[in-house]
Amino acid sequence: QVNATYVSGLKELMSLSDFVVCCVPASPENAKLFSTDVFSAAKQDSVFVNVSRGPLVDHDALLASLRSGRLFGAGLDVTDPEPLPRGHPLLQMDNVVLMPH
């Protein structure tokens, strides 16, 4: 027996979770799966981690959620593009940890 609750979708999951870890394969159908719409549903002060593929995340939407304080922080093992260009705002943020894939 597993003590788990099914949710209706990604937005509901984001609204209930303290930590969300993206671990899905990339495909044309799920490009920018984590969008402004999804990040805006995130639980206040939650943490987002991407260990799968950079194109799954709309990095502008992630950046906006971090800047607004909706997300407390992010851990990124991958980005799009990879590597991020010098001076990219995500590289300047104290609440973002970037690691090489």
PDB file of N, CA and C in Angstrom:
ATOM      1  N   GLN A   1       0.843  -1.176   0.000  1.00  0.00           N
ATOM      2  CA  GLN A   1       0.000   0.000   0.000  1.00  0.00           C
ATOM      3  C   GLN A   1       0.895   1.249   0.000  1.00  0.00           C
ATOM      4  N   VAL A   2       0.571   2.182  -0.878  1.00  0.00           N
ATOM      5  CA  VAL A   2       1.313   3.426  -1.005  1.00  0.00           C
ATOM      6  C   VAL A   2       0.440   4.570  -0.525  1.00  0.00           C
ATOM      7  N   ASN A   3       1.004   5.410   0.309  1.00  0.00           N
ATOM      8  CA  ASN A   3       0.267   6.572   0.797  1.00  0.00           C
ATOM      9  C   ASN A   3       0.462   7.706  -0.201  1.00  0.00           C
ATOM     10  N   ALA A   4      -0.325   7.690  -1.282  1.00  0.00           N
ATOM     11  CA  ALA A   4      -0.200   8.676  -2.349  1.00  0.00           C
ATOM     12  C   ALA A   4      -1.575   9.147  -2.783  1.00  0.00           C
ATOM     13  N   THR A   5      -1.588  10.313  -3.390  1.00  0.00           N
ATOM     14  CA  THR A   5      -2.826  10.880  -3.908  1.00  0.00           C
ATOM     15  C   THR A   5      -2.638  11.228  -5.370  1.00  0.00           C
ATOM     16  N   TYR A   6      -3.548  10.784  -6.214  1.00  0.00           N
ATOM     17  CA  TYR A   6      -3.500  11.152  -7.615  1.00  0.00           C
ATOM     18  C   TYR A   6      -4.003  12.580  -7.776  1.00  0.00           C
ATOM     19  N   VAL A   7      -3.402  13.300  -8.709  1.00  0.00           N
ATOM     20  CA  VAL A   7      -3.835  14.667  -8.999  1.00  0.00           C
ATOM     21  C   VAL A   7      -4.286  14.751 -10.446  1.00  0.00           C
ATOM     22  N   SER A   8      -5.028  15.805 -10.756  1.00  0.00           N
ATOM     23  CA  SER A   8      -5.628  15.928 -12.080  1.00  0.00           C
ATOM     24  C   SER A   8      -4.637  16.310 -13.170  1.00  0.00           C
ATOM     25  N   GLY A   9      -3.513  16.883 -12.801  1.00  0.00           N
ATOM     26  CA  GLY A   9      -2.559  17.294 -13.821  1.00  0.00           C
ATOM     27  C   GLY A   9      -1.371  18.010 -13.217  1.00  0.00           C
ATOM     28  N   LEU A  10      -0.523  18.500 -14.090  1.00  0.00           N
ATOM     29  CA  LEU A  10       0.726  19.123 -13.671  1.00  0.00           C
ATOM     30  C   LEU A  10       0.500  20.389 -12.848  1.00  0.00           C
ATOM     31  N   LYS A  11      -0.477  21.197 -13.217  1.00  0.00           N
ATOM     32  CA  LYS A  11      -0.731  22.430 -12.462  1.00  0.00           C
ATOM     33  C   LYS A  11      -1.160  22.126 -11.027  1.00  0.00           C
ATOM     34  N   GLU A  12      -1.999  21.123 -10.853  1.00  0.00           N
ATOM     35  CA  GLU A  12      -2.395  20.758  -9.490  1.00  0.00           C
ATOM     36  C   GLU A  12      -1.200  20.218  -8.710  1.00  0.00           C
ATOM     37  N   LEU A  13      -0.395  19.401  -9.369  1.00  0.00           N
ATOM     38  CA  LEU A  13       0.812  18.883  -8.722  1.00  0.00           C
ATOM     39  C   LEU A  13       1.720  20.026  -8.279  1.00  0.00           C
ATOM     40  N   MET A  14       1.915  21.016  -9.140  1.00  0.00           N
ATOM     41  CA  MET A  14       2.753  22.169  -8.807  1.00  0.00           C
ATOM     42  C   MET A  14       2.184  22.928  -7.602  1.00  0.00           C
ATOM     43  N   SER A  15       0.880  23.034  -7.536  1.00  0.00           N
ATOM     44  CA  SER A  15       0.253  23.808  -6.455  1.00  0.00           C
ATOM     45  C   SER A  15       0.347  23.125  -5.095  1.00  0.00           C
ATOM     46  N   LEU A  16       0.599  21.827  -5.081  1.00  0.00           N
ATOM     47  CA  LEU A  16       0.630  21.057  -3.839  1.00  0.00           C
ATOM     48  C   LEU A  16       2.033  20.685  -3.364  1.00  0.00           C
ATOM     49  N   SER A  17       3.024  20.842  -4.235  1.00  0.00           N
ATOM     50  CA  SER A  17       4.349  20.289  -3.967  1.00  0.00           C
ATOM     51  C   SER A  17       5.351  21.327  -3.481  1.00  0.00           C
ATOM     52  N   ASP A  18       6.132  20.937  -2.466  1.00  0.00           N
ATOM     53  CA  ASP A  18       7.240  21.783  -2.003  1.00  0.00           C
ATOM     54  C   ASP A  18       8.426  21.675  -2.951  1.00  0.00           C
ATOM     55  N   PHE A  19       8.624  20.495  -3.530  1.00  0.00           N
ATOM     56  CA  PHE A  19       9.694  20.244  -4.489  1.00  0.00           C
ATOM     57  C   PHE A  19       9.102  19.552  -5.702  1.00  0.00           C
ATOM     58  N   VAL A  20       9.476  20.007  -6.889  1.00  0.00           N
ATOM     59  CA  VAL A  20       9.082  19.341  -8.134  1.00  0.00           C
ATOM     60  C   VAL A  20      10.365  19.025  -8.884  1.00  0.00           C
ATOM     61  N   VAL A  21      10.552  17.743  -9.206  1.00  0.00           N
ATOM     62  CA  VAL A  21      11.732  17.297  -9.930  1.00  0.00           C
ATOM     63  C   VAL A  21      11.278  16.766 -11.287  1.00  0.00           C
ATOM     64  N   CYS A  22      11.760  17.399 -12.339  1.00  0.00           N
ATOM     65  CA  CYS A  22      11.421  17.011 -13.708  1.00  0.00           C
ATOM     66  C   CYS A  22      12.350  15.886 -14.146  1.00  0.00           C
ATOM     67  N   CYS A  23      11.764  14.706 -14.415  1.00  0.00           N
ATOM     68  CA  CYS A  23      12.532  13.518 -14.811  1.00  0.00           C
ATOM     69  C   CYS A  23      11.823  12.814 -15.961  1.00  0.00           C
ATOM     70  N   VAL A  24      11.552  13.535 -17.030  1.00  0.00           N
ATOM     71  CA  VAL A  24      10.839  12.943 -18.160  1.00  0.00           C
ATOM     72  C   VAL A  24      11.669  13.079 -19.428  1.00  0.00           C
ATOM     73  N   PRO A  25      11.487  12.172 -20.388  1.00  0.00           N
ATOM     74  CA  PRO A  25      12.208  12.303 -21.654  1.00  0.00           C
ATOM     75  C   PRO A  25      11.639  13.463 -22.470  1.00  0.00           C
ATOM     76  N   ALA A  26      12.471  14.092 -23.251  1.00  0.00           N
ATOM     77  CA  ALA A  26      12.024  15.189 -24.112  1.00  0.00           C
ATOM     78  C   ALA A  26      11.435  14.641 -25.402  1.00  0.00           C
ATOM     79  N   SER A  27      10.389  15.306 -25.869  1.00  0.00           N
ATOM     80  CA  SER A  27       9.783  14.971 -27.156  1.00  0.00           C
ATOM     81  C   SER A  27       9.169  16.244 -27.713  1.00  0.00           C
ATOM     82  N   PRO A  28       8.833  16.267 -28.987  1.00  0.00           N
ATOM     83  CA  PRO A  28       8.192  17.462 -29.545  1.00  0.00           C
ATOM     84  C   PRO A  28       6.875  17.806 -28.832  1.00  0.00           C
ATOM     85  N   GLU A  29       6.197  16.792 -28.311  1.00  0.00           N
ATOM     86  CA  GLU A  29       4.912  17.017 -27.648  1.00  0.00           C
ATOM     87  C   GLU A  29       5.036  17.692 -26.289  1.00  0.00           C
ATOM     88  N   ASN A  30       6.182  17.558 -25.627  1.00  0.00           N
ATOM     89  CA  ASN A  30       6.290  18.146 -24.288  1.00  0.00           C
ATOM     90  C   ASN A  30       7.332  19.262 -24.207  1.00  0.00           C
ATOM     91  N   ALA A  31       7.694  19.837 -25.336  1.00  0.00           N
ATOM     92  CA  ALA A  31       8.600  20.988 -25.317  1.00  0.00           C
ATOM     93  C   ALA A  31       7.966  22.110 -24.497  1.00  0.00           C
ATOM     94  N   LYS A  32       8.752  22.714 -23.621  1.00  0.00           N
ATOM     95  CA  LYS A  32       8.296  23.785 -22.726  1.00  0.00           C
ATOM     96  C   LYS A  32       7.083  23.347 -21.896  1.00  0.00           C
ATOM     97  N   LEU A  33       7.114  22.102 -21.460  1.00  0.00           N
ATOM     98  CA  LEU A  33       6.084  21.555 -20.581  1.00  0.00           C
ATOM     99  C   LEU A  33       5.928  22.428 -19.345  1.00  0.00           C
ATOM    100  N   PHE A  34       7.057  22.895 -18.814  1.00  0.00           N
ATOM    101  CA  PHE A  34       7.038  23.796 -17.665  1.00  0.00           C
ATOM    102  C   PHE A  34       7.046  25.218 -18.206  1.00  0.00           C
ATOM    103  N   SER A  35       5.845  25.762 -18.318  1.00  0.00           N
ATOM    104  CA  SER A  35       5.585  27.052 -18.964  1.00  0.00           C
ATOM    105  C   SER A  35       5.169  28.088 -17.925  1.00  0.00           C
ATOM    106  N   THR A  36       4.889  29.284 -18.396  1.00  0.00           N
ATOM    107  CA  THR A  36       4.371  30.334 -17.511  1.00  0.00           C
ATOM    108  C   THR A  36       3.114  29.858 -16.795  1.00  0.00           C
ATOM    109  N   ASP A  37       2.237  29.209 -17.529  1.00  0.00           N
ATOM    110  CA  ASP A  37       0.983  28.708 -16.961  1.00  0.00           C
ATOM    111  C   ASP A  37       1.242  27.717 -15.832  1.00  0.00           C
ATOM    112  N   VAL A  38       2.183  26.826 -16.030  1.00  0.00           N
ATOM    113  CA  VAL A  38       2.509  25.805 -15.017  1.00  0.00           C
ATOM    114  C   VAL A  38       3.233  26.439 -13.834  1.00  0.00           C
ATOM    115  N   PHE A  39       4.236  27.272 -14.102  1.00  0.00           N
ATOM    116  CA  PHE A  39       4.972  27.900 -13.002  1.00  0.00           C
ATOM    117  C   PHE A  39       4.081  28.840 -12.189  1.00  0.00           C
ATOM    118  N   SER A  40       3.105  29.468 -12.819  1.00  0.00           N
ATOM    119  CA  SER A  40       2.210  30.372 -12.066  1.00  0.00           C
ATOM    120  C   SER A  40       1.323  29.598 -11.097  1.00  0.00           C
ATOM    121  N   ALA A  41       1.170  28.303 -11.321  1.00  0.00           N
ATOM    122  CA  ALA A  41       0.380  27.461 -10.410  1.00  0.00           C
ATOM    123  C   ALA A  41       1.215  26.901  -9.269  1.00  0.00           C
ATOM    124  N   ALA A  42       2.519  27.131  -9.298  1.00  0.00           N
ATOM    125  CA  ALA A  42       3.413  26.542  -8.293  1.00  0.00           C
ATOM    126  C   ALA A  42       3.079  27.037  -6.891  1.00  0.00           C
ATOM    127  N   LYS A  43       3.246  26.145  -5.949  1.00  0.00           N
ATOM    128  CA  LYS A  43       3.105  26.499  -4.536  1.00  0.00           C
ATOM    129  C   LYS A  43       4.134  27.569  -4.197  1.00  0.00           C
ATOM    130  N   GLN A  44       3.704  28.592  -3.475  1.00  0.00           N
ATOM    131  CA  GLN A  44       4.602  29.679  -3.077  1.00  0.00           C
ATOM    132  C   GLN A  44       5.811  29.115  -2.341  1.00  0.00           C
ATOM    133  N   ASP A  45       6.995  29.569  -2.713  1.00  0.00           N
ATOM    134  CA  ASP A  45       8.262  29.172  -2.089  1.00  0.00           C
ATOM    135  C   ASP A  45       8.666  27.727  -2.354  1.00  0.00           C
ATOM    136  N   SER A  46       8.161  27.146  -3.420  1.00  0.00           N
ATOM    137  CA  SER A  46       8.573  25.787  -3.771  1.00  0.00           C
ATOM    138  C   SER A  46       9.889  25.816  -4.553  1.00  0.00           C
ATOM    139  N   VAL A  47      10.435  24.628  -4.775  1.00  0.00           N
ATOM    140  CA  VAL A  47      11.714  24.485  -5.477  1.00  0.00           C
ATOM    141  C   VAL A  47      11.494  23.609  -6.699  1.00  0.00           C
ATOM    142  N   PHE A  48      12.042  24.047  -7.827  1.00  0.00           N
ATOM    143  CA  PHE A  48      11.951  23.299  -9.079  1.00  0.00           C
ATOM    144  C   PHE A  48      13.338  22.769  -9.442  1.00  0.00           C
ATOM    145  N   VAL A  49      13.397  21.485  -9.820  1.00  0.00           N
ATOM    146  CA  VAL A  49      14.656  20.858 -10.214  1.00  0.00           C
ATOM    147  C   VAL A  49      14.447  20.177 -11.564  1.00  0.00           C
ATOM    148  N   ASN A  50      15.354  20.421 -12.499  1.00  0.00           N
ATOM    149  CA  ASN A  50      15.295  19.743 -13.797  1.00  0.00           C
ATOM    150  C   ASN A  50      16.556  18.915 -13.988  1.00  0.00           C
ATOM    151  N   VAL A  51      16.370  17.586 -14.023  1.00  0.00           N
ATOM    152  CA  VAL A  51      17.480  16.671 -14.254  1.00  0.00           C
ATOM    153  C   VAL A  51      17.285  15.880 -15.549  1.00  0.00           C
ATOM    154  N   SER A  52      16.362  16.331 -16.382  1.00  0.00           N
ATOM    155  CA  SER A  52      16.094  15.562 -17.605  1.00  0.00           C
ATOM    156  C   SER A  52      16.639  16.261 -18.842  1.00  0.00           C
ATOM    157  N   ARG A  53      15.877  17.163 -19.450  1.00  0.00           N
ATOM    158  CA  ARG A  53      16.300  17.844 -20.675  1.00  0.00           C
ATOM    159  C   ARG A  53      15.897  19.319 -20.622  1.00  0.00           C
ATOM    160  N   GLY A  54      16.772  20.174 -21.113  1.00  0.00           N
ATOM    161  CA  GLY A  54      16.549  21.613 -21.095  1.00  0.00           C
ATOM    162  C   GLY A  54      15.306  22.084 -21.824  1.00  0.00           C
ATOM    163  N   PRO A  55      14.986  21.542 -23.020  1.00  0.00           N
ATOM    164  CA  PRO A  55      13.820  22.031 -23.759  1.00  0.00           C
ATOM    165  C   PRO A  55      12.475  21.799 -23.076  1.00  0.00           C
ATOM    166  N   LEU A  56      12.438  21.027 -21.995  1.00  0.00           N
ATOM    167  CA  LEU A  56      11.185  20.821 -21.265  1.00  0.00           C
ATOM    168  C   LEU A  56      10.759  22.065 -20.494  1.00  0.00           C
ATOM    169  N   VAL A  57      11.695  23.002 -20.307  1.00  0.00           N
ATOM    170  CA  VAL A  57      11.447  24.172 -19.461  1.00  0.00           C
ATOM    171  C   VAL A  57      11.508  25.446 -20.287  1.00  0.00           C
ATOM    172  N   ASP A  58      10.493  26.273 -20.131  1.00  0.00           N
ATOM    173  CA  ASP A  58      10.533  27.628 -20.680  1.00  0.00           C
ATOM    174  C   ASP A  58      11.369  28.448 -19.699  1.00  0.00           C
ATOM    175  N   HIS A  59      12.612  28.697 -20.045  1.00  0.00           N
ATOM    176  CA  HIS A  59      13.530  29.350 -19.107  1.00  0.00           C
ATOM    177  C   HIS A  59      13.151  30.790 -18.804  1.00  0.00           C
ATOM    178  N   ASP A  60      12.469  31.467 -19.724  1.00  0.00           N
ATOM    179  CA  ASP A  60      11.964  32.815 -19.430  1.00  0.00           C
ATOM    180  C   ASP A  60      10.882  32.742 -18.357  1.00  0.00           C
ATOM    181  N   ALA A  61      10.015  31.739 -18.443  1.00  0.00           N
ATOM    182  CA  ALA A  61       8.969  31.549 -17.436  1.00  0.00           C
ATOM    183  C   ALA A  61       9.572  31.172 -16.087  1.00  0.00           C
ATOM    184  N   LEU A  62      10.586  30.318 -16.107  1.00  0.00           N
ATOM    185  CA  LEU A  62      11.281  29.953 -14.872  1.00  0.00           C
ATOM    186  C   LEU A  62      11.909  31.185 -14.240  1.00  0.00           C
ATOM    187  N   LEU A  63      12.591  31.974 -15.042  1.00  0.00           N
ATOM    188  CA  LEU A  63      13.235  33.188 -14.554  1.00  0.00           C
ATOM    189  C   LEU A  63      12.212  34.141 -13.932  1.00  0.00           C
ATOM    190  N   ALA A  64      11.087  34.324 -14.582  1.00  0.00           N
ATOM    191  CA  ALA A  64      10.034  35.209 -14.056  1.00  0.00           C
ATOM    192  C   ALA A  64       9.502  34.691 -12.722  1.00  0.00           C
ATOM    193  N   SER A  65       9.329  33.380 -12.603  1.00  0.00           N
ATOM    194  CA  SER A  65       8.827  32.800 -11.351  1.00  0.00           C
ATOM    195  C   SER A  65       9.835  32.942 -10.218  1.00  0.00           C
ATOM    196  N   LEU A  66      11.102  32.843 -10.547  1.00  0.00           N
ATOM    197  CA  LEU A  66      12.152  33.032  -9.538  1.00  0.00           C
ATOM    198  C   LEU A  66      12.237  34.497  -9.116  1.00  0.00           C
ATOM    199  N   ARG A  67      12.182  35.387 -10.074  1.00  0.00           N
ATOM    200  CA  ARG A  67      12.267  36.821  -9.768  1.00  0.00           C
ATOM    201  C   ARG A  67      11.081  37.306  -8.956  1.00  0.00           C
ATOM    202  N   SER A  68       9.905  36.773  -9.236  1.00  0.00           N
ATOM    203  CA  SER A  68       8.698  37.204  -8.525  1.00  0.00           C
ATOM    204  C   SER A  68       8.610  36.623  -7.120  1.00  0.00           C
ATOM    205  N   GLY A  69       9.411  35.597  -6.844  1.00  0.00           N
ATOM    206  CA  GLY A  69       9.350  34.946  -5.545  1.00  0.00           C
ATOM    207  C   GLY A  69       8.366  33.799  -5.485  1.00  0.00           C
ATOM    208  N   ARG A  70       7.678  33.525  -6.581  1.00  0.00           N
ATOM    209  CA  ARG A  70       6.769  32.380  -6.614  1.00  0.00           C
ATOM    210  C   ARG A  70       7.562  31.108  -6.290  1.00  0.00           C
ATOM    211  N   LEU A  71       8.693  30.926  -6.973  1.00  0.00           N
ATOM    212  CA  LEU A  71       9.586  29.817  -6.667  1.00  0.00           C
ATOM    213  C   LEU A  71      10.679  30.302  -5.731  1.00  0.00           C
ATOM    214  N   PHE A  72      10.991  29.505  -4.728  1.00  0.00           N
ATOM    215  CA  PHE A  72      12.091  29.828  -3.816  1.00  0.00           C
ATOM    216  C   PHE A  72      13.432  29.646  -4.497  1.00  0.00           C
ATOM    217  N   GLY A  73      13.518  28.603  -5.337  1.00  0.00           N
ATOM    218  CA  GLY A  73      14.785  28.334  -5.994  1.00  0.00           C
ATOM    219  C   GLY A  73      14.643  27.283  -7.067  1.00  0.00           C
ATOM    220  N   ALA A  74      15.761  27.067  -7.778  1.00  0.00           N
ATOM    221  CA  ALA A  74      15.786  26.061  -8.842  1.00  0.00           C
ATOM    222  C   ALA A  74      17.149  25.397  -8.878  1.00  0.00           C
ATOM    223  N   GLY A  75      17.137  24.121  -9.212  1.00  0.00           N
ATOM    224  CA  GLY A  75      18.348  23.363  -9.456  1.00  0.00           C
ATOM    225  C   GLY A  75      18.290  22.838 -10.874  1.00  0.00           C
ATOM    226  N   LEU A  76      19.281  23.200 -11.674  1.00  0.00           N
ATOM    227  CA  LEU A  76      19.255  22.828 -13.085  1.00  0.00           C
ATOM    228  C   LEU A  76      20.484  22.009 -13.453  1.00  0.00           C
ATOM    229  N   ASP A  77      20.239  20.788 -13.855  1.00  0.00           N
ATOM    230  CA  ASP A  77      21.287  19.907 -14.357  1.00  0.00           C
ATOM    231  C   ASP A  77      21.426  20.100 -15.863  1.00  0.00           C
ATOM    232  N   VAL A  78      20.386  20.638 -16.483  1.00  0.00           N
ATOM    233  CA  VAL A  78      20.342  20.871 -17.929  1.00  0.00           C
ATOM    234  C   VAL A  78      19.671  22.212 -18.201  1.00  0.00           C
ATOM    235  N   THR A  79      20.007  22.812 -19.333  1.00  0.00           N
ATOM    236  CA  THR A  79      19.402  24.072 -19.757  1.00  0.00           C
ATOM    237  C   THR A  79      19.194  24.031 -21.267  1.00  0.00           C
ATOM    238  N   ASP A  80      18.527  25.039 -21.767  1.00  0.00           N
ATOM    239  CA  ASP A  80      18.347  25.196 -23.205  1.00  0.00           C
ATOM    240  C   ASP A  80      18.465  26.671 -23.537  1.00  0.00           C
ATOM    241  N   PRO A  81      19.548  27.073 -24.208  1.00  0.00           N
ATOM    242  CA  PRO A  81      20.617  26.246 -24.760  1.00  0.00           C
ATOM    243  C   PRO A  81      21.554  25.763 -23.660  1.00  0.00           C
ATOM    244  N   GLU A  82      22.386  24.828 -24.044  1.00  0.00           N
ATOM    245  CA  GLU A  82      23.364  24.291 -23.113  1.00  0.00           C
ATOM    246  C   GLU A  82      24.753  24.379 -23.734  1.00  0.00           C
ATOM    247  N   PRO A  83      25.646  25.050 -23.116  1.00  0.00           N
ATOM    248  CA  PRO A  83      25.490  25.810 -21.868  1.00  0.00           C
ATOM    249  C   PRO A  83      24.778  27.140 -22.121  1.00  0.00           C
ATOM    250  N   LEU A  84      24.323  27.736 -21.031  1.00  0.00           N
ATOM    251  CA  LEU A  84      23.714  29.063 -21.142  1.00  0.00           C
ATOM    252  C   LEU A  84      24.778  30.070 -21.569  1.00  0.00           C
ATOM    253  N   PRO A  85      24.382  31.078 -22.340  1.00  0.00           N
ATOM    254  CA  PRO A  85      25.370  32.082 -22.741  1.00  0.00           C
ATOM    255  C   PRO A  85      25.859  32.895 -21.550  1.00  0.00           C
ATOM    256  N   ARG A  86      27.088  33.371 -21.645  1.00  0.00           N
ATOM    257  CA  ARG A  86      27.629  34.244 -20.590  1.00  0.00           C
ATOM    258  C   ARG A  86      26.676  35.396 -20.351  1.00  0.00           C
ATOM    259  N   GLY A  87      26.514  35.728 -19.088  1.00  0.00           N
ATOM    260  CA  GLY A  87      25.652  36.843 -18.735  1.00  0.00           C
ATOM    261  C   GLY A  87      24.176  36.503 -18.652  1.00  0.00           C
ATOM    262  N   HIS A  88      23.794  35.262 -18.915  1.00  0.00           N
ATOM    263  CA  HIS A  88      22.378  34.886 -18.814  1.00  0.00           C
ATOM    264  C   HIS A  88      21.912  35.137 -17.388  1.00  0.00           C
ATOM    265  N   PRO A  89      20.714  35.694 -17.217  1.00  0.00           N
ATOM    266  CA  PRO A  89      20.230  36.027 -15.866  1.00  0.00           C
ATOM    267  C   PRO A  89      20.203  34.852 -14.892  1.00  0.00           C
ATOM    268  N   LEU A  90      19.941  33.641 -15.369  1.00  0.00           N
ATOM    269  CA  LEU A  90      19.923  32.494 -14.451  1.00  0.00           C
ATOM    270  C   LEU A  90      21.296  32.252 -13.824  1.00  0.00           C
ATOM    271  N   LEU A  91      22.354  32.645 -14.529  1.00  0.00           N
ATOM    272  CA  LEU A  91      23.712  32.475 -14.000  1.00  0.00           C
ATOM    273  C   LEU A  91      24.021  33.466 -12.880  1.00  0.00           C
ATOM    274  N   GLN A  92      23.242  34.516 -12.791  1.00  0.00           N
ATOM    275  CA  GLN A  92      23.489  35.579 -11.815  1.00  0.00           C
ATOM    276  C   GLN A  92      22.675  35.416 -10.528  1.00  0.00           C
ATOM    277  N   MET A  93      21.769  34.462 -10.492  1.00  0.00           N
ATOM    278  CA  MET A  93      20.823  34.360  -9.376  1.00  0.00           C
ATOM    279  C   MET A  93      21.381  33.526  -8.230  1.00  0.00           C
ATOM    280  N   ASP A  94      21.201  34.043  -7.017  1.00  0.00           N
ATOM    281  CA  ASP A  94      21.655  33.332  -5.819  1.00  0.00           C
ATOM    282  C   ASP A  94      20.788  32.128  -5.486  1.00  0.00           C
ATOM    283  N   ASN A  95      19.569  32.088  -6.011  1.00  0.00           N
ATOM    284  CA  ASN A  95      18.651  31.001  -5.681  1.00  0.00           C
ATOM    285  C   ASN A  95      18.569  29.948  -6.806  1.00  0.00           C
ATOM    286  N   VAL A  96      19.595  29.918  -7.658  1.00  0.00           N
ATOM    287  CA  VAL A  96      19.671  28.928  -8.734  1.00  0.00           C
ATOM    288  C   VAL A  96      21.009  28.197  -8.632  1.00  0.00           C
ATOM    289  N   VAL A  97      20.941  26.882  -8.669  1.00  0.00           N
ATOM    290  CA  VAL A  97      22.141  26.057  -8.702  1.00  0.00           C
ATOM    291  C   VAL A  97      22.190  25.395 -10.070  1.00  0.00           C
ATOM    292  N   LEU A  98      23.276  25.618 -10.787  1.00  0.00           N
ATOM    293  CA  LEU A  98      23.480  25.020 -12.115  1.00  0.00           C
ATOM    294  C   LEU A  98      24.628  24.018 -12.029  1.00  0.00           C
ATOM    295  N   MET A  99      24.378  22.831 -12.526  1.00  0.00           N
ATOM    296  CA  MET A  99      25.399  21.777 -12.520  1.00  0.00           C
ATOM    297  C   MET A  99      25.538  21.233 -13.935  1.00  0.00           C
ATOM    298  N   PRO A 100      26.735  20.835 -14.328  1.00  0.00           N
ATOM    299  CA  PRO A 100      26.894  20.242 -15.656  1.00  0.00           C
ATOM    300  C   PRO A 100      26.236  18.867 -15.725  1.00  0.00           C
ATOM    301  N   HIS A 101      25.615  18.598 -16.828  1.00  0.00           N
ATOM    302  CA  HIS A 101      24.886  17.335 -17.031  1.00  0.00           C
ATOM    303  C   HIS A 101      25.853  16.202 -17.285  1.00  0.00           C
TER     304      HIS A 101
END
